[in-house]
PDB file of C-alpha atoms in Angstrom:
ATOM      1  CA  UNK Q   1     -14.494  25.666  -1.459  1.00  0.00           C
ATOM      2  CA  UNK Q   2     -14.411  21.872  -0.440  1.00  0.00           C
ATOM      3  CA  UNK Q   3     -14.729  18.714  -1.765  1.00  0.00           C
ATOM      4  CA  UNK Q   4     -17.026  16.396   0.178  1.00  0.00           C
ATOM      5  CA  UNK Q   5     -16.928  13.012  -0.800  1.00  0.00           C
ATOM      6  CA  UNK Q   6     -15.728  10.865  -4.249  1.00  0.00           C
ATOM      7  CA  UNK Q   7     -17.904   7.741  -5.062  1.00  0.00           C
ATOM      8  CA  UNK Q   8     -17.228   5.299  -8.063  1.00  0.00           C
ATOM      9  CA  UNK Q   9     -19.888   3.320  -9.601  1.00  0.00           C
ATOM     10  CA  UNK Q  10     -19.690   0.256 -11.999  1.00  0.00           C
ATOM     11  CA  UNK Q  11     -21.838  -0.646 -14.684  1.00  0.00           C
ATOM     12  CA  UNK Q  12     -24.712  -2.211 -12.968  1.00  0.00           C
ATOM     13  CA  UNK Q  13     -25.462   0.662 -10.262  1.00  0.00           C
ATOM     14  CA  UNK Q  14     -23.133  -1.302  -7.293  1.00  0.00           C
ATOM     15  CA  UNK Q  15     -20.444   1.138  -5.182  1.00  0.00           C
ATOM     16  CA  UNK Q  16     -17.362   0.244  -6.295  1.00  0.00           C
ATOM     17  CA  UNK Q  17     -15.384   3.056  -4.393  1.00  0.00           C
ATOM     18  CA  UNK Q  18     -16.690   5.816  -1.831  1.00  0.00           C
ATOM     19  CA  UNK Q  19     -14.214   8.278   0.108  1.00  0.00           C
ATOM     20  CA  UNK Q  20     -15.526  11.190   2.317  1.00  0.00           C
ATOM     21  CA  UNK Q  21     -13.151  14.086   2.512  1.00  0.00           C
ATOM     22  CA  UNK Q  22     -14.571  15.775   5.470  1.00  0.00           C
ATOM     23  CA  UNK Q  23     -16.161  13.662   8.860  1.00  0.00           C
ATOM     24  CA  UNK Q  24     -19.489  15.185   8.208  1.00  0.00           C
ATOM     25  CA  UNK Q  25     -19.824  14.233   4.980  1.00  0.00           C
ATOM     26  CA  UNK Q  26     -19.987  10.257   6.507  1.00  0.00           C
ATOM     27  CA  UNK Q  27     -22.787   8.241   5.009  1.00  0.00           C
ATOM     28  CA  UNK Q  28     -23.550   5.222   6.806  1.00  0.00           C
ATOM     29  CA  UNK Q  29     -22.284   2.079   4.670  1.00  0.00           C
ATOM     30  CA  UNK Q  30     -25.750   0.105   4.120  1.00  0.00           C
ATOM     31  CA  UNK Q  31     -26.815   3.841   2.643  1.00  0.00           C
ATOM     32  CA  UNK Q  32     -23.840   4.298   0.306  1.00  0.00           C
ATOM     33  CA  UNK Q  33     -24.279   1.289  -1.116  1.00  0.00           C
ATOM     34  CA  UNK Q  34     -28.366   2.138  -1.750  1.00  0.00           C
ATOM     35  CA  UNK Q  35     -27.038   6.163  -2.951  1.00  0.00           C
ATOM     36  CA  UNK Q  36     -25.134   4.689  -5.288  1.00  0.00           C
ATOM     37  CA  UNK Q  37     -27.579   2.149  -7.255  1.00  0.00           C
ATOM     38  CA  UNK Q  38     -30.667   4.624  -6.726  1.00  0.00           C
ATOM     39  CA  UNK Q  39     -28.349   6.869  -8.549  1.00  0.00           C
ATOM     40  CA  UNK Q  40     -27.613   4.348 -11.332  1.00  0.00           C
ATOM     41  CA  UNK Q  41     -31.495   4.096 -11.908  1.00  0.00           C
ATOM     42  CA  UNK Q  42     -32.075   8.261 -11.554  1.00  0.00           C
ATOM     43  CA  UNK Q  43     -29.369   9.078 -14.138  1.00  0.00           C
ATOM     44  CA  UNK Q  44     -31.291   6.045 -16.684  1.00  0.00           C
ATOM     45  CA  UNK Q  45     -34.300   7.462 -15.881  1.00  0.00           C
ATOM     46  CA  UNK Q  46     -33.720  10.794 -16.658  1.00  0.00           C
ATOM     47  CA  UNK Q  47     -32.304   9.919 -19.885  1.00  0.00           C
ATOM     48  CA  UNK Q  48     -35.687   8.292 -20.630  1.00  0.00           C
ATOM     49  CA  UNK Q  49     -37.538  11.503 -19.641  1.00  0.00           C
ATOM     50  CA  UNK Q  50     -35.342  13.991 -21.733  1.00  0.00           C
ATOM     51  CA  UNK Q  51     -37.617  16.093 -23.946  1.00  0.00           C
ATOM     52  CA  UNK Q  52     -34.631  16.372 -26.567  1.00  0.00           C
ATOM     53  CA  UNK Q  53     -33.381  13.411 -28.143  1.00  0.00           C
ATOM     54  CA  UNK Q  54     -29.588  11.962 -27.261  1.00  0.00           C
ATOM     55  CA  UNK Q  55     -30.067  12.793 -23.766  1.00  0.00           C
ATOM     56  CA  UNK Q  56     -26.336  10.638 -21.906  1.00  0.00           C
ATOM     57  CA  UNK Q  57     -28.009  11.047 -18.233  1.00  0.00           C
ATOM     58  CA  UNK Q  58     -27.245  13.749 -15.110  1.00  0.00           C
ATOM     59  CA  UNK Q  59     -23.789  15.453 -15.304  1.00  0.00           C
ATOM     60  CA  UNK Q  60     -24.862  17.840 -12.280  1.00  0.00           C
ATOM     61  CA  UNK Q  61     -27.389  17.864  -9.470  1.00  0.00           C
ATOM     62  CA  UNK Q  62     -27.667  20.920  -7.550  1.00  0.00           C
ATOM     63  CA  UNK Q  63     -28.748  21.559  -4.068  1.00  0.00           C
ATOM     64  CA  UNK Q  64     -29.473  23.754  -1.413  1.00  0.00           C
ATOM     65  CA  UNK Q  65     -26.125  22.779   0.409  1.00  0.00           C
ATOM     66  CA  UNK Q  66     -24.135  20.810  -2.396  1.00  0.00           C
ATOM     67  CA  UNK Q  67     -23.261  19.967  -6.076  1.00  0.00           C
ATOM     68  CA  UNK Q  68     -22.986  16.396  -7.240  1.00  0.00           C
ATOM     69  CA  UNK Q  69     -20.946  16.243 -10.283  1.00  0.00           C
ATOM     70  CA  UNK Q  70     -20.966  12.795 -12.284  1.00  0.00           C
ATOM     71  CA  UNK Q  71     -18.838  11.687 -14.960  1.00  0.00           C
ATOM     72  CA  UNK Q  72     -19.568   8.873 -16.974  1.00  0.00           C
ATOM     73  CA  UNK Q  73     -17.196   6.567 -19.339  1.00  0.00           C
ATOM     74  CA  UNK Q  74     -17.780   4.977 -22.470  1.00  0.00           C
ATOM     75  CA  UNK Q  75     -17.777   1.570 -20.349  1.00  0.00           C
ATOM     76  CA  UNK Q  76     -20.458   2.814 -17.881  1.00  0.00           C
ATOM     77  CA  UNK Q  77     -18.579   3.545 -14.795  1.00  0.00           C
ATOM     78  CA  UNK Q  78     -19.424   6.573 -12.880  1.00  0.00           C
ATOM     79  CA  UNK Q  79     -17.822   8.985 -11.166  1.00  0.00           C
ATOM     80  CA  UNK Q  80     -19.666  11.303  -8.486  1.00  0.00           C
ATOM     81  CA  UNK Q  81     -18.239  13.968  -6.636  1.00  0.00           C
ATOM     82  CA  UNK Q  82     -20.357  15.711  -4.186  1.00  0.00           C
ATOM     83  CA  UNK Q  83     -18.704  19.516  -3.555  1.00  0.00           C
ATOM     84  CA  UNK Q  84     -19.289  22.732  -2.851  1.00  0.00           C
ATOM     85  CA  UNK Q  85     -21.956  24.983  -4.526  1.00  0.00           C
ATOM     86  CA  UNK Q  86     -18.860  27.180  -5.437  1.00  0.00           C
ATOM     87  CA  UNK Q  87     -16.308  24.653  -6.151  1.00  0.00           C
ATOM     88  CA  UNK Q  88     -15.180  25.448 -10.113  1.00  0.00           C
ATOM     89  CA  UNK Q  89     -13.444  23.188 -12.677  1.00  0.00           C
ATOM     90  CA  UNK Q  90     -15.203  20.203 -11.100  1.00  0.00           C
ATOM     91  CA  UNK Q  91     -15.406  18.317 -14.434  1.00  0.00           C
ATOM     92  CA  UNK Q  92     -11.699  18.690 -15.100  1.00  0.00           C
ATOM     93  CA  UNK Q  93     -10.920  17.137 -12.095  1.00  0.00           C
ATOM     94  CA  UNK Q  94     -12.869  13.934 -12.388  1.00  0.00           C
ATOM     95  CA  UNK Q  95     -11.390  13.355 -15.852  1.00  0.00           C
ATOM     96  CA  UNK Q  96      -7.628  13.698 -13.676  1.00  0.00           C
ATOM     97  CA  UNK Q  97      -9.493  11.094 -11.124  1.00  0.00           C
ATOM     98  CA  UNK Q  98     -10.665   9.026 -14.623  1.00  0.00           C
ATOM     99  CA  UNK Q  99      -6.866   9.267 -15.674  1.00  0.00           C
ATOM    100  CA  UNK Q 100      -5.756   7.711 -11.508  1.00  0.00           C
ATOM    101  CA  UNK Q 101      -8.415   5.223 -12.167  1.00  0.00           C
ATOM    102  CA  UNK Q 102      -7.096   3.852 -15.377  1.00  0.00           C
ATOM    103  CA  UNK Q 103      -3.014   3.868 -14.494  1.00  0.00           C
ATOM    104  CA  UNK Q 104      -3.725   2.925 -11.138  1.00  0.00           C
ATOM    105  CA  UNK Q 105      -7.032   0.574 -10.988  1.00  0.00           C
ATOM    106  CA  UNK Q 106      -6.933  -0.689 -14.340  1.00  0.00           C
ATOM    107  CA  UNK Q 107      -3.740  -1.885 -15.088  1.00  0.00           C
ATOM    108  CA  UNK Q 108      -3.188  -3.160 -11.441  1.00  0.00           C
ATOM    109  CA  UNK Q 109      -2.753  -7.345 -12.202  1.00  0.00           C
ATOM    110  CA  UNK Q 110      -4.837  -7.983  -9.176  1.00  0.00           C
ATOM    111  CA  UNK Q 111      -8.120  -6.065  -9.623  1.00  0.00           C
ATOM    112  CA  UNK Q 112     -10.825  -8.065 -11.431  1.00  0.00           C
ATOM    113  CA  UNK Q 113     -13.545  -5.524 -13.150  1.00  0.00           C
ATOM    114  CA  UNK Q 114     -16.296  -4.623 -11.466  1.00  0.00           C
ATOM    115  CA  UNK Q 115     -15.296  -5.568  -7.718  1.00  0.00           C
ATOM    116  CA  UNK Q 116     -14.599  -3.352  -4.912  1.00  0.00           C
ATOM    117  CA  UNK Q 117     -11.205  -1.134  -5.434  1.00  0.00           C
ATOM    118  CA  UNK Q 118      -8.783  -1.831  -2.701  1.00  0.00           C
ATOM    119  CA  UNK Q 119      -5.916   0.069  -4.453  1.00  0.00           C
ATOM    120  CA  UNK Q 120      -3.373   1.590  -2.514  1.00  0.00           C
ATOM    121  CA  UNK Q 121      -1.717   3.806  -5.146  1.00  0.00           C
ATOM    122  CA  UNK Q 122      -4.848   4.952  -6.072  1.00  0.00           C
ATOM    123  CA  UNK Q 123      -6.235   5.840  -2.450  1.00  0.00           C
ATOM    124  CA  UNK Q 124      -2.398   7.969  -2.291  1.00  0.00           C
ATOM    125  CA  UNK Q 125      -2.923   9.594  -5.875  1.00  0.00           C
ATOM    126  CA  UNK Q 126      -6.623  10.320  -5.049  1.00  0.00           C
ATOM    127  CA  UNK Q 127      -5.552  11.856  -1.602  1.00  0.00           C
ATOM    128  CA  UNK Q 128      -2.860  13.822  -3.450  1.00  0.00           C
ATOM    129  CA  UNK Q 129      -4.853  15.628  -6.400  1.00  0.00           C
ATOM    130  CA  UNK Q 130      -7.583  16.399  -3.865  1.00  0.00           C
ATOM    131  CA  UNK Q 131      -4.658  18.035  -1.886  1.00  0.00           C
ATOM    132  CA  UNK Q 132      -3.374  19.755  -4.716  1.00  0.00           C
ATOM    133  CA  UNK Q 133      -6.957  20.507  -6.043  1.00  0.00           C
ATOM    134  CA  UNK Q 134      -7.748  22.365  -2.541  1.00  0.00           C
ATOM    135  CA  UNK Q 135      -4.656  24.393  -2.520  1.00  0.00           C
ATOM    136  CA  UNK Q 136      -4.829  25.717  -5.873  1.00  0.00           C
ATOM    137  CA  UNK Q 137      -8.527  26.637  -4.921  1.00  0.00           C
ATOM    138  CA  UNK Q 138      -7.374  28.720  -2.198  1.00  0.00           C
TER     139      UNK Q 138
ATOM    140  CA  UNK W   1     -40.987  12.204 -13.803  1.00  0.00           C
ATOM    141  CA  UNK W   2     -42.964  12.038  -9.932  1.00  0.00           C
ATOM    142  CA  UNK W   3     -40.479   9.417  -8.722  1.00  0.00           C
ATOM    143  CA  UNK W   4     -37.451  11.216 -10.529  1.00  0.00           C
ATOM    144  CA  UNK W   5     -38.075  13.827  -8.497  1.00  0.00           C
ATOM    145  CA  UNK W   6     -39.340  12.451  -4.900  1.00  0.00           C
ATOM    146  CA  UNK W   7     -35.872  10.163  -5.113  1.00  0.00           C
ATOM    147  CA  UNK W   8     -33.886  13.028  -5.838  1.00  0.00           C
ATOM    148  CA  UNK W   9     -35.533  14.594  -3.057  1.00  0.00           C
ATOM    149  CA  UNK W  10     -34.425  11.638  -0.907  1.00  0.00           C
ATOM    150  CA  UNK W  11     -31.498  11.399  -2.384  1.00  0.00           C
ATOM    151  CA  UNK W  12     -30.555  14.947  -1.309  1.00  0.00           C
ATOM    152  CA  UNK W  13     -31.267  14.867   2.198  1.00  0.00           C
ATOM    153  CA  UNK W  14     -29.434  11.453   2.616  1.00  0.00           C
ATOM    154  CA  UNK W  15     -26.314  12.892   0.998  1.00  0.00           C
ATOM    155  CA  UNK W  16     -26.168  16.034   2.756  1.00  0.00           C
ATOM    156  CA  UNK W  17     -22.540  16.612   3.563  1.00  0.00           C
ATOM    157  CA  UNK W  18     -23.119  19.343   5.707  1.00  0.00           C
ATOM    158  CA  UNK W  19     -25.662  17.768   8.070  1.00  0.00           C
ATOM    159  CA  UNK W  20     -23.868  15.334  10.082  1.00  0.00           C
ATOM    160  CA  UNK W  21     -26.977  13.989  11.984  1.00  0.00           C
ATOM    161  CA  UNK W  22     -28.545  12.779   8.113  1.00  0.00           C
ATOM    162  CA  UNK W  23     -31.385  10.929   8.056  1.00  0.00           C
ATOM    163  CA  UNK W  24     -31.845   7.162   7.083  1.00  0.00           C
ATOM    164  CA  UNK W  25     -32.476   6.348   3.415  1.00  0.00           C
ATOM    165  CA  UNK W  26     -36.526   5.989   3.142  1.00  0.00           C
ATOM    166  CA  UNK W  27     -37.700   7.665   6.247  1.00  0.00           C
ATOM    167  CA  UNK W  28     -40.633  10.170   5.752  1.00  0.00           C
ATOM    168  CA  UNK W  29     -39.499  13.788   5.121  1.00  0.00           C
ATOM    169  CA  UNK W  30     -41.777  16.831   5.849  1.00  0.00           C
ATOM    170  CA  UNK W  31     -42.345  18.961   3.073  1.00  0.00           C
ATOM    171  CA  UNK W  32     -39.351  21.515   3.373  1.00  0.00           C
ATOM    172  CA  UNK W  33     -37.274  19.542   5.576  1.00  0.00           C
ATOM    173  CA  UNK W  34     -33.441  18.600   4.903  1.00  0.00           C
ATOM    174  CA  UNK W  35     -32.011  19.366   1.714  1.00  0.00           C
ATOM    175  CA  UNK W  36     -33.711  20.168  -1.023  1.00  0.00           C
ATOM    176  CA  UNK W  37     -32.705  19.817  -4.267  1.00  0.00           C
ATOM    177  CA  UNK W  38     -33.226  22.551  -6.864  1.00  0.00           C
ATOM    178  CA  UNK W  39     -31.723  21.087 -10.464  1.00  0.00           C
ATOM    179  CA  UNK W  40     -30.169  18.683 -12.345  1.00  0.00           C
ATOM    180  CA  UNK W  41     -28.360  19.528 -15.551  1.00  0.00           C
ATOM    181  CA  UNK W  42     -27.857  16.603 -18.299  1.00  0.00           C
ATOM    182  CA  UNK W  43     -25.836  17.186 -21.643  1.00  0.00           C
ATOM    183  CA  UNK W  44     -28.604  18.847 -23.321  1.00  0.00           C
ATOM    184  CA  UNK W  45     -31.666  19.478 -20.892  1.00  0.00           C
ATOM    185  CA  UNK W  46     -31.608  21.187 -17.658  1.00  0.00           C
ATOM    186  CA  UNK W  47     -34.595  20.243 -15.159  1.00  0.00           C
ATOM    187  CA  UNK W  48     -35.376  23.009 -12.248  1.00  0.00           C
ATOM    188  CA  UNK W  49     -37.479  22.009  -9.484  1.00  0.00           C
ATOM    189  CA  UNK W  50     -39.526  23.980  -6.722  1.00  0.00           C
ATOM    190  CA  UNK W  51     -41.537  22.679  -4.186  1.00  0.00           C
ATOM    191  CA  UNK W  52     -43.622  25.075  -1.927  1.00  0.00           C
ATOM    192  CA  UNK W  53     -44.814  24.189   1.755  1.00  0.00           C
ATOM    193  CA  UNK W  54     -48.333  23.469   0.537  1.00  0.00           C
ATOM    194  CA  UNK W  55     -46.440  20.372  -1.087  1.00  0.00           C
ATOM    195  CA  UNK W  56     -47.252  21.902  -4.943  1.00  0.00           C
ATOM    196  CA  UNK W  57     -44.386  20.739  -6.875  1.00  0.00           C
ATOM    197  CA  UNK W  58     -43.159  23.287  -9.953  1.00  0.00           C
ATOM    198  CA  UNK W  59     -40.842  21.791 -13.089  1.00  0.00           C
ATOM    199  CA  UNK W  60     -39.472  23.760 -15.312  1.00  0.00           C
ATOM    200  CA  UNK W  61     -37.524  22.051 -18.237  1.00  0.00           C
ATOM    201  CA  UNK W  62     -34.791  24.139 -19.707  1.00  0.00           C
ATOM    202  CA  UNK W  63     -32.108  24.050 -22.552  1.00  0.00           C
ATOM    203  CA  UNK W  64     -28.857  23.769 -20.113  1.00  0.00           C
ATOM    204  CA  UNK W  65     -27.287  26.766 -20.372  1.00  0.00           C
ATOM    205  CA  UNK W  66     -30.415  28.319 -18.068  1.00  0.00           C
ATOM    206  CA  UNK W  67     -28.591  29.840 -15.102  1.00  0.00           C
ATOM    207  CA  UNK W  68     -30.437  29.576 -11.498  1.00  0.00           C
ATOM    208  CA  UNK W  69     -34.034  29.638 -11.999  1.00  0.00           C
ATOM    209  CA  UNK W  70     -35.218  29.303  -8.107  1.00  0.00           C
ATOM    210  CA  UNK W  71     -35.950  32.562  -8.309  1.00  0.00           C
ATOM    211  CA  UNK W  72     -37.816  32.413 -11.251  1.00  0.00           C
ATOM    212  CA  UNK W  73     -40.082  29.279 -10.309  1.00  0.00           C
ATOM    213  CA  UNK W  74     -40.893  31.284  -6.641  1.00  0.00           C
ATOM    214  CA  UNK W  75     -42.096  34.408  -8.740  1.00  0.00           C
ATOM    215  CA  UNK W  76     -43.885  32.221 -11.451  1.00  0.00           C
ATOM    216  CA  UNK W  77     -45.844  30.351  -8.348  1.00  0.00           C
ATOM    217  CA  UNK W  78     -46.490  33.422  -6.998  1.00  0.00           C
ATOM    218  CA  UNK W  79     -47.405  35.612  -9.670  1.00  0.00           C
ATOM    219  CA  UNK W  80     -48.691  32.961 -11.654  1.00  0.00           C
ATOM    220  CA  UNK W  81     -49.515  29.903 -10.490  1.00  0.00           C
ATOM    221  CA  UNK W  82     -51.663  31.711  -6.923  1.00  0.00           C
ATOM    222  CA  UNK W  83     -53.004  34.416  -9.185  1.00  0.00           C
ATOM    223  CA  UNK W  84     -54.852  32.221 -11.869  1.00  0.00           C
ATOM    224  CA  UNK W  85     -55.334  28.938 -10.406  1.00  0.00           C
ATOM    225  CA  UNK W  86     -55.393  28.921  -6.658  1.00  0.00           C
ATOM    226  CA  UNK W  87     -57.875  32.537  -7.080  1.00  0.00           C
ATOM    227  CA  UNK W  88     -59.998  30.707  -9.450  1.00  0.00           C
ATOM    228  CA  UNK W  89     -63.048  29.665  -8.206  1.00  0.00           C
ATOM    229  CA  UNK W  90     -63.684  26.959 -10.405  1.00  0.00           C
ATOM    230  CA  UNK W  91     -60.219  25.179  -9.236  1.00  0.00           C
ATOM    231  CA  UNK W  92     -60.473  22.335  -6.988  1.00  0.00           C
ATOM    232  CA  UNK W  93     -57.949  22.082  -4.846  1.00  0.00           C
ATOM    233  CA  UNK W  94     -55.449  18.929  -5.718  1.00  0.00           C
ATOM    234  CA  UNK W  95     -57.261  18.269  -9.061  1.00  0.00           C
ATOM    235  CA  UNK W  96     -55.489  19.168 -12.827  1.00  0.00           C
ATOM    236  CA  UNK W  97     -56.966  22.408 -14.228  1.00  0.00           C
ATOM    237  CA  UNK W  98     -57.518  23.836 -17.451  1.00  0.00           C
ATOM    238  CA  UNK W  99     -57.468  27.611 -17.524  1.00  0.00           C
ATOM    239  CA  UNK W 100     -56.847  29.680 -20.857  1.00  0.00           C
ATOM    240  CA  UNK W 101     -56.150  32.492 -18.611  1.00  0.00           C
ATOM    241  CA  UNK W 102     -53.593  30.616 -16.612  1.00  0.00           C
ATOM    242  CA  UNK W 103     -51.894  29.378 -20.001  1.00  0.00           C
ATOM    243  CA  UNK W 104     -51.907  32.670 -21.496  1.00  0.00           C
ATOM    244  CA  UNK W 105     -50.244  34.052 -18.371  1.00  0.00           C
ATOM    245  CA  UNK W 106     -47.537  31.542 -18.324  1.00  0.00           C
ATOM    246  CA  UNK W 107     -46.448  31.819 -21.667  1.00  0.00           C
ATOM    247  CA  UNK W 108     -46.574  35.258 -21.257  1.00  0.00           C
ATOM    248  CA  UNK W 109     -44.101  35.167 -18.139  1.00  0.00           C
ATOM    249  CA  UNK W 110     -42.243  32.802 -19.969  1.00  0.00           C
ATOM    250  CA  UNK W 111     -41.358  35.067 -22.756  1.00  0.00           C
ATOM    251  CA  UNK W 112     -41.045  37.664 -20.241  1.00  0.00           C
ATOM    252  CA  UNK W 113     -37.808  36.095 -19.214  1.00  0.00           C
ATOM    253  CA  UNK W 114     -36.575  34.759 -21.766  1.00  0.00           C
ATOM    254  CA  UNK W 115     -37.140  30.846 -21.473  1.00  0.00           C
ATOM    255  CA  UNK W 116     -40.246  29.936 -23.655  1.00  0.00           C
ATOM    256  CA  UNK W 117     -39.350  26.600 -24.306  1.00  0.00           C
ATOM    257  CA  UNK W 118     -40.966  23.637 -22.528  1.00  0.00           C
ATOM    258  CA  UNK W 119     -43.294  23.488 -19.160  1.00  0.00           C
ATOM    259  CA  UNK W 120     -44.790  21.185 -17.087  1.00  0.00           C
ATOM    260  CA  UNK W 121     -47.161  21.832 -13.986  1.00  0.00           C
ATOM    261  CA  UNK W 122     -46.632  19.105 -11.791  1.00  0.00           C
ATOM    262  CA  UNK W 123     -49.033  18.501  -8.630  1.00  0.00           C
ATOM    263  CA  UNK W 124     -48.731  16.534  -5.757  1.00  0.00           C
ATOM    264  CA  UNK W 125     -51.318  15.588  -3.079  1.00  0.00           C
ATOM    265  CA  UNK W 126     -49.747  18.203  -0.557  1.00  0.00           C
TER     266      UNK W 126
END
């Protein structure tokens, strides 16, 4: 049971946010950046390539050593949490890290839309529910 | 759907949080190597994905509730895909095919467990 890494994208595909939770779990920075807006195009394109209609994009990718969960909002943003293959209730916990986002990004007087988030309260509440998360996992 | 899933492929060994030494965004992968990725899920389709060391790509398109197929999409190349295209004579190697035999086959497996909904034989140059 672990959680890996947390990475928030805006609406046009650019890496608003990334946090690793564990050191090997370290992308390099230029790479992040590219992740995040070749993810932005996947999830479109797979929309696109949905045999059923009303097809919203990837809410899971699953591989050999790791599950990417992504959350989308109304607005576009995305959030992608790379965890565990065995890691459960995944989606409630991004919409707790959707809830941090909004009382702690959004209504912070200093952060335009769109740009980089260089929150401190939300870096502490992040930390905190990943905490919590981890413990109750155990 | 190629580059959907060669990215992913990509995508996957780049992120790999287990593999501290990953490697750079774009390099060249072997067939096999790093970590592969074996399905996405969407709100209403889920896409499984095998690729076997002769570089032969299998998709499988699913409703989402379709639990782990990996297992499935080995025995369906093996049992399938080896007995009633890579056997027939006729089948050149890297080229589509057309078999009745082969379709009959897969439908047949397909019912067999339970997932006759949509399929798509993808190949690759290996």
């Amino acid at each position: 049971m672990s959680v890996y890494s947390l990475y928030v994208i805006n609406k046009s595909g650019g890496l608003i946010y990334n946090r690793d939770f564990t050191e090997a779990a370290r992308v390099d920075t230029n790479d992040s950046l590219r992740l995040a807006s070749i993810w932005h195009s996947l999830h479109a394109i797979a929309q696109q390539l949905s045999p059923v209609p009303g097809c919203t994009g990837i809410e899971l990718l699953e591989a050999d050593t790791f599950n990417l969960h992504c959350f989308q909002t109304l607005t576009g943003t995305k959030f992608l949490l790379v965890v565990d293959p065995h890691a459960s209730f995944i989606p409630a916990l991004l919409q707790r890290i959707y809830e941090l986002y909004s009382d702690y990004v959004m209504k912070n007087p200093f952060y335009e839309t769109e740009q980089v988030i260089k929150c401190e309260l939300f870096d502490e509440n992040v930390e905190q529910l990943i905490r919590r998360y981890l413990q109750q996992a155990m | 759907m190629f580059g959907l899933i060669w990215t992913l492929g990509n995508f996957c060994a780049t992120l790999d949080p287990k593999d501290p030494s990953k490697p750079q965004l774009g390099t060249p992968r072997k067939i096999g190597q790093g970590c592969k990725f074996r399905s996405f899920t969407t709100n209403n389709y889920k896409c499984n994905f095998l690729e076997v060391p002769s570089g032969i790509k299998l998709v499988l398109n699913t409703h989402r509730e379709a639990p782990d197929l990996s297992d499935v999409l080995q025995s369906l190349y093996d049992d399938i895909f080896v007995e009633y295209v890579v056997k027939n004579p006729t089948y050149n190697p890297g080229q589509p095919f057309t078999s009745e035999q082969f379709m009959n086959a897969l439908n047949a497996f397909l019912r067999q467990n339970g997932l006759l909904q949509q399929q798509q034989i993808m190949q690759a140059a290996a």
